[in-house]
C-alpha cells in the first residue's frame, strides 16, 4: 500500500517569506510526483509535476525531488496571501491504472 | 490547456432520487477519468477509475451499484448517484488524464446535498 505523508500544518509564514512544504513517500520505485493546490471549497489545481532528482522551477514555485531519501518538497518564494491554501502532494501509480496516491495535505497560511 | 468541466456545480435533491454528474475534458482526450469524493475538512477519496469504453474500477468499499460510472467517449464520463441519501451529501470531483497518462487535471467539482 503506497503512502504519502505530509505535515498537516497549519504552516504559517509572513508575506514575502519562503514557504517550504514537505512530503515523503513509501514506494521506492515511484517515478512521478505532483503538487496540487486546493483552496477552501474548491477542487485541486495542478501546480507542478516532477520526475527527476533535483530542482524544477516554475515562477515562484520550486519542486525538489530526492529519490534516495524518498522526499519531495515545494518551495514558494515571495509568498502572497493568495497562496493560502491546502497543498497536496501526490505520487504517481505507474503501471496501467495511473492512479495517484495523495497525501492529506498541508494547510498554508500567508499572513499579510 | 487541460481544462476539465463538471456539470452541475451544485445540486440539491430529495432522498431516494438519482443524480447524474457529468465530467468533460474540453481540450484533450481523456483516456482515463477518476471520480473522487471529499467530505468537509477531509482528504480526497478516490471512488473509481474509468477508462473509455470499459467498465469502471471501483475502490474498496465503494458500491458500484450505487455509484454508476459511464465513460462513453474520450471526453465524457458520468457519475450517477442512485437512490441518494443524506449521507451521500458531499463534494464530488472528477479528474482526467490524457497524453502523459499520469498527470490528472481536476474539474471544478459538484456539491451534492441530499435532503
Tab-separated table of C-alpha atoms in Angstrom:
chain	number	residue	atom	x	y	z
A	1	UNK	CA	0.000	0.000	0.000
A	2	UNK	CA	1.539	3.251	-1.132
A	3	UNK	CA	1.658	6.035	1.417
A	4	UNK	CA	2.342	9.716	1.069
A	5	UNK	CA	2.976	11.639	4.250
A	6	UNK	CA	2.624	15.370	4.717
A	7	UNK	CA	2.626	17.552	7.790
A	8	UNK	CA	-0.963	18.709	8.120
A	9	UNK	CA	0.098	22.100	9.441
A	10	UNK	CA	-1.073	24.719	9.599
A	11	UNK	CA	2.113	26.264	8.313
A	12	UNK	CA	2.089	29.979	8.829
A	13	UNK	CA	4.525	32.329	7.091
A	14	UNK	CA	4.638	36.109	6.701
A	15	UNK	CA	4.019	37.707	3.349
A	16	UNK	CA	7.162	37.779	1.258
A	17	UNK	CA	8.801	34.826	3.010
A	18	UNK	CA	9.660	31.434	1.569
A	19	UNK	CA	7.162	28.701	2.370
A	20	UNK	CA	8.575	25.187	2.457
A	21	UNK	CA	6.220	22.245	2.115
A	22	UNK	CA	7.471	18.718	2.556
A	23	UNK	CA	6.326	15.276	1.591
A	24	UNK	CA	7.696	11.745	1.967
A	25	UNK	CA	6.565	8.676	0.100
A	26	UNK	CA	6.808	4.982	0.718
A	27	UNK	CA	7.237	3.408	-2.717
A	28	UNK	CA	10.903	3.463	-3.600
A	29	UNK	CA	10.237	2.792	-7.293
A	30	UNK	CA	7.822	5.696	-7.815
A	31	UNK	CA	8.793	7.856	-10.744
A	32	UNK	CA	6.362	10.759	-10.816
A	33	UNK	CA	5.282	13.301	-8.270
A	34	UNK	CA	2.805	16.133	-8.294
A	35	UNK	CA	1.915	19.161	-6.242
A	36	UNK	CA	-1.653	20.424	-6.231
A	37	UNK	CA	-3.130	23.462	-4.550
A	38	UNK	CA	-6.645	23.376	-3.150
A	39	UNK	CA	-8.399	26.484	-1.972
A	40	UNK	CA	-11.127	26.033	0.616
A	41	UNK	CA	-14.305	24.813	-1.049
A	42	UNK	CA	-12.641	24.359	-4.440
A	43	UNK	CA	-11.161	21.467	-6.351
A	44	UNK	CA	-7.409	20.833	-6.598
A	45	UNK	CA	-5.380	22.544	-9.282
A	46	UNK	CA	-2.061	21.306	-10.579
A	47	UNK	CA	0.965	23.398	-9.664
A	48	UNK	CA	3.844	21.231	-10.779
A	49	UNK	CA	4.962	17.771	-11.685
A	50	UNK	CA	8.463	16.434	-11.159
A	51	UNK	CA	10.030	13.233	-12.363
A	52	UNK	CA	13.800	13.612	-11.981
A	53	UNK	CA	16.035	14.149	-8.997
A	54	UNK	CA	16.880	17.760	-8.352
A	55	UNK	CA	15.014	21.008	-8.648
A	56	UNK	CA	12.347	22.162	-11.049
A	57	UNK	CA	11.379	25.809	-11.080
A	58	UNK	CA	8.230	27.478	-12.382
A	59	UNK	CA	7.851	31.115	-11.465
A	60	UNK	CA	7.745	31.451	-7.686
A	61	UNK	CA	7.463	27.692	-7.227
A	62	UNK	CA	10.311	25.206	-6.997
A	63	UNK	CA	9.766	21.495	-6.606
A	64	UNK	CA	12.610	19.386	-5.277
A	65	UNK	CA	12.868	15.626	-5.560
A	66	UNK	CA	15.287	13.325	-3.772
A	67	UNK	CA	14.530	9.733	-4.689
A	68	UNK	CA	17.241	8.302	-2.446
A	69	UNK	CA	15.563	9.889	0.565
A	70	UNK	CA	12.047	9.408	-0.851
A	71	UNK	CA	11.387	13.048	-0.293
A	72	UNK	CA	9.735	15.723	-2.379
A	73	UNK	CA	9.249	19.346	-1.429
A	74	UNK	CA	7.680	22.523	-2.736
A	75	UNK	CA	9.160	25.937	-2.102
A	76	UNK	CA	7.081	29.049	-2.631
A	77	UNK	CA	9.156	32.214	-2.864
A	78	UNK	CA	7.787	35.658	-2.080
A	79	UNK	CA	4.695	34.113	-0.509
A	80	UNK	CA	1.475	36.028	-1.002
A	81	UNK	CA	-1.787	35.899	0.967
A	82	UNK	CA	-3.352	34.424	-2.176
A	83	UNK	CA	-1.081	31.398	-1.711
A	84	UNK	CA	-3.005	30.493	1.436
A	85	UNK	CA	-4.474	27.089	0.646
A	86	UNK	CA	-4.017	23.389	1.254
A	87	UNK	CA	-1.169	21.879	-0.725
A	88	UNK	CA	-1.485	18.261	-1.772
A	89	UNK	CA	1.466	16.072	-2.629
A	90	UNK	CA	0.759	13.110	-4.893
A	91	UNK	CA	2.717	10.126	-6.084
A	92	UNK	CA	2.121	8.541	-9.467
A	93	UNK	CA	0.990	4.982	-9.503
A	94	UNK	CA	2.734	3.837	-12.615
A	95	UNK	CA	1.517	0.615	-14.129
A	96	UNK	CA	-1.679	0.646	-16.125
A	97	UNK	CA	-4.119	2.313	-13.762
A	98	UNK	CA	-2.482	5.729	-13.491
A	99	UNK	CA	-3.912	6.347	-10.054
A	100	UNK	CA	-2.337	8.966	-7.852
A	101	UNK	CA	-1.771	8.487	-4.155
A	102	UNK	CA	-2.409	11.742	-2.343
A	103	UNK	CA	-1.135	12.956	0.970
A	104	UNK	CA	-3.620	14.510	3.352
A	105	UNK	CA	-2.343	17.968	2.529
A	106	UNK	CA	-0.611	20.817	4.337
A	107	UNK	CA	-2.587	23.936	5.144
A	108	UNK	CA	-0.526	27.036	4.393
A	109	UNK	CA	-1.455	30.447	5.725
A	110	UNK	CA	0.392	33.509	4.473
A	111	UNK	CA	-0.074	36.438	6.811
A	112	UNK	CA	-0.136	39.975	5.370
B	1	UNK	CA	-4.952	23.792	-21.990
B	2	UNK	CA	-6.068	20.749	-19.987
B	3	UNK	CA	-9.451	22.068	-18.961
B	4	UNK	CA	-11.984	19.805	-17.295
B	5	UNK	CA	-15.571	20.857	-16.690
B	6	UNK	CA	-18.245	19.409	-14.465
B	7	UNK	CA	-21.965	19.866	-14.507
B	8	UNK	CA	-23.866	20.698	-12.429
B	9	UNK	CA	-21.737	22.657	-9.991
B	10	UNK	CA	-24.307	22.289	-7.272
B	11	UNK	CA	-27.368	20.084	-6.880
B	12	UNK	CA	-29.965	19.634	-4.187
B	13	UNK	CA	-32.204	16.603	-4.359
B	14	UNK	CA	-34.654	14.651	-2.280
B	15	UNK	CA	-33.702	11.412	-0.609
B	16	UNK	CA	-34.337	8.438	-2.879
B	17	UNK	CA	-33.787	10.227	-6.165
B	18	UNK	CA	-30.901	9.742	-8.565
B	19	UNK	CA	-28.448	12.421	-9.593
B	20	UNK	CA	-26.192	12.430	-12.641
B	21	UNK	CA	-22.949	14.381	-12.731
B	22	UNK	CA	-21.106	14.988	-15.985
B	23	UNK	CA	-17.365	15.392	-16.383
B	24	UNK	CA	-15.914	16.628	-19.657
B	25	UNK	CA	-12.382	17.173	-20.874
B	26	UNK	CA	-12.678	20.251	-23.075
B	27	UNK	CA	-9.390	20.437	-24.900
B	28	UNK	CA	-7.837	16.987	-24.720
B	29	UNK	CA	-8.810	13.372	-24.999
B	30	UNK	CA	-9.055	11.768	-21.596
B	31	UNK	CA	-8.199	8.111	-21.767
B	32	UNK	CA	-8.736	7.793	-18.047
B	33	UNK	CA	-11.078	9.653	-15.737
B	34	UNK	CA	-11.252	9.466	-11.986
B	35	UNK	CA	-14.043	10.197	-9.549
B	36	UNK	CA	-13.304	11.462	-6.058
B	37	UNK	CA	-15.404	12.402	-3.079
B	38	UNK	CA	-14.396	14.842	-0.389
B	39	UNK	CA	-16.176	15.487	2.876
B	40	UNK	CA	-15.619	18.806	4.686
B	41	UNK	CA	-12.105	19.203	6.040
B	42	UNK	CA	-11.171	15.705	4.905
B	43	UNK	CA	-8.864	14.313	2.260
B	44	UNK	CA	-9.752	13.429	-1.277
B	45	UNK	CA	-11.088	9.908	-1.506
B	46	UNK	CA	-10.814	8.094	-4.813
B	47	UNK	CA	-14.044	6.342	-5.654
B	48	UNK	CA	-13.334	4.824	-9.037
B	49	UNK	CA	-11.214	4.891	-12.153
B	50	UNK	CA	-12.799	4.720	-15.564
B	51	UNK	CA	-11.323	4.097	-18.976
B	52	UNK	CA	-13.143	4.938	-22.158
B	53	UNK	CA	-15.237	2.055	-23.376
B	54	UNK	CA	-14.662	-0.236	-20.431
B	55	UNK	CA	-16.143	-0.825	-17.015
B	56	UNK	CA	-15.015	1.347	-14.164
B	57	UNK	CA	-12.733	0.027	-11.462
B	58	UNK	CA	-14.109	0.832	-8.037
B	59	UNK	CA	-12.107	1.335	-4.867
B	60	UNK	CA	-12.700	-0.932	-1.936
B	61	UNK	CA	-15.829	-0.015	-0.046
B	62	UNK	CA	-17.430	1.937	-2.892
B	63	UNK	CA	-20.714	0.401	-4.013
B	64	UNK	CA	-20.684	0.067	-7.779
B	65	UNK	CA	-24.450	-0.355	-7.963
B	66	UNK	CA	-24.962	2.883	-6.097
B	67	UNK	CA	-22.377	4.957	-7.923
B	68	UNK	CA	-22.804	4.190	-11.607
B	69	UNK	CA	-19.992	5.362	-13.832
B	70	UNK	CA	-20.098	5.560	-17.594
B	71	UNK	CA	-17.171	6.646	-19.753
B	72	UNK	CA	-18.717	6.539	-23.188
B	73	UNK	CA	-16.261	8.748	-25.029
B	74	UNK	CA	-12.773	10.178	-24.695
B	75	UNK	CA	-14.198	13.460	-23.455
B	76	UNK	CA	-17.119	12.485	-21.254
B	77	UNK	CA	-17.630	10.478	-18.112
B	78	UNK	CA	-20.736	10.464	-15.947
B	79	UNK	CA	-21.320	9.526	-12.337
B	80	UNK	CA	-24.860	8.689	-11.278
B	81	UNK	CA	-25.631	8.562	-7.594
B	82	UNK	CA	-28.620	6.256	-7.390
B	83	UNK	CA	-31.202	6.373	-4.618
B	84	UNK	CA	-29.312	9.170	-2.917
B	85	UNK	CA	-29.441	9.516	0.843
B	86	UNK	CA	-28.342	12.376	3.103
B	87	UNK	CA	-25.074	10.579	3.869
B	88	UNK	CA	-24.213	10.839	0.163
B	89	UNK	CA	-24.076	14.616	0.516
B	90	UNK	CA	-20.527	15.550	-0.373
B	91	UNK	CA	-18.234	17.312	-2.838
B	92	UNK	CA	-17.774	15.108	-5.911
B	93	UNK	CA	-14.770	15.885	-8.065
B	94	UNK	CA	-13.690	14.312	-11.309
B	95	UNK	CA	-10.265	14.386	-12.873
B	96	UNK	CA	-8.984	13.401	-16.263
B	97	UNK	CA	-5.658	12.294	-17.615
B	98	UNK	CA	-4.609	12.198	-21.227
B	99	UNK	CA	-1.324	12.390	-23.038
B	100	UNK	CA	1.218	11.520	-20.379
B	101	UNK	CA	-1.389	9.428	-18.596
B	102	UNK	CA	-0.425	10.220	-15.021
B	103	UNK	CA	-0.991	13.952	-14.732
B	104	UNK	CA	-4.537	14.464	-13.550
B	105	UNK	CA	-6.480	17.645	-14.221
B	106	UNK	CA	-9.402	18.248	-11.948
B	107	UNK	CA	-12.848	19.538	-12.710
B	108	UNK	CA	-14.335	22.248	-10.506
B	109	UNK	CA	-16.410	19.765	-8.524
B	110	UNK	CA	-20.097	19.201	-7.852
B	111	UNK	CA	-21.554	19.876	-4.458
B	112	UNK	CA	-24.393	17.445	-3.742
B	113	UNK	CA	-26.886	18.000	-0.958
B	114	UNK	CA	-29.449	15.298	-0.334
B	115	UNK	CA	-32.388	16.351	1.817
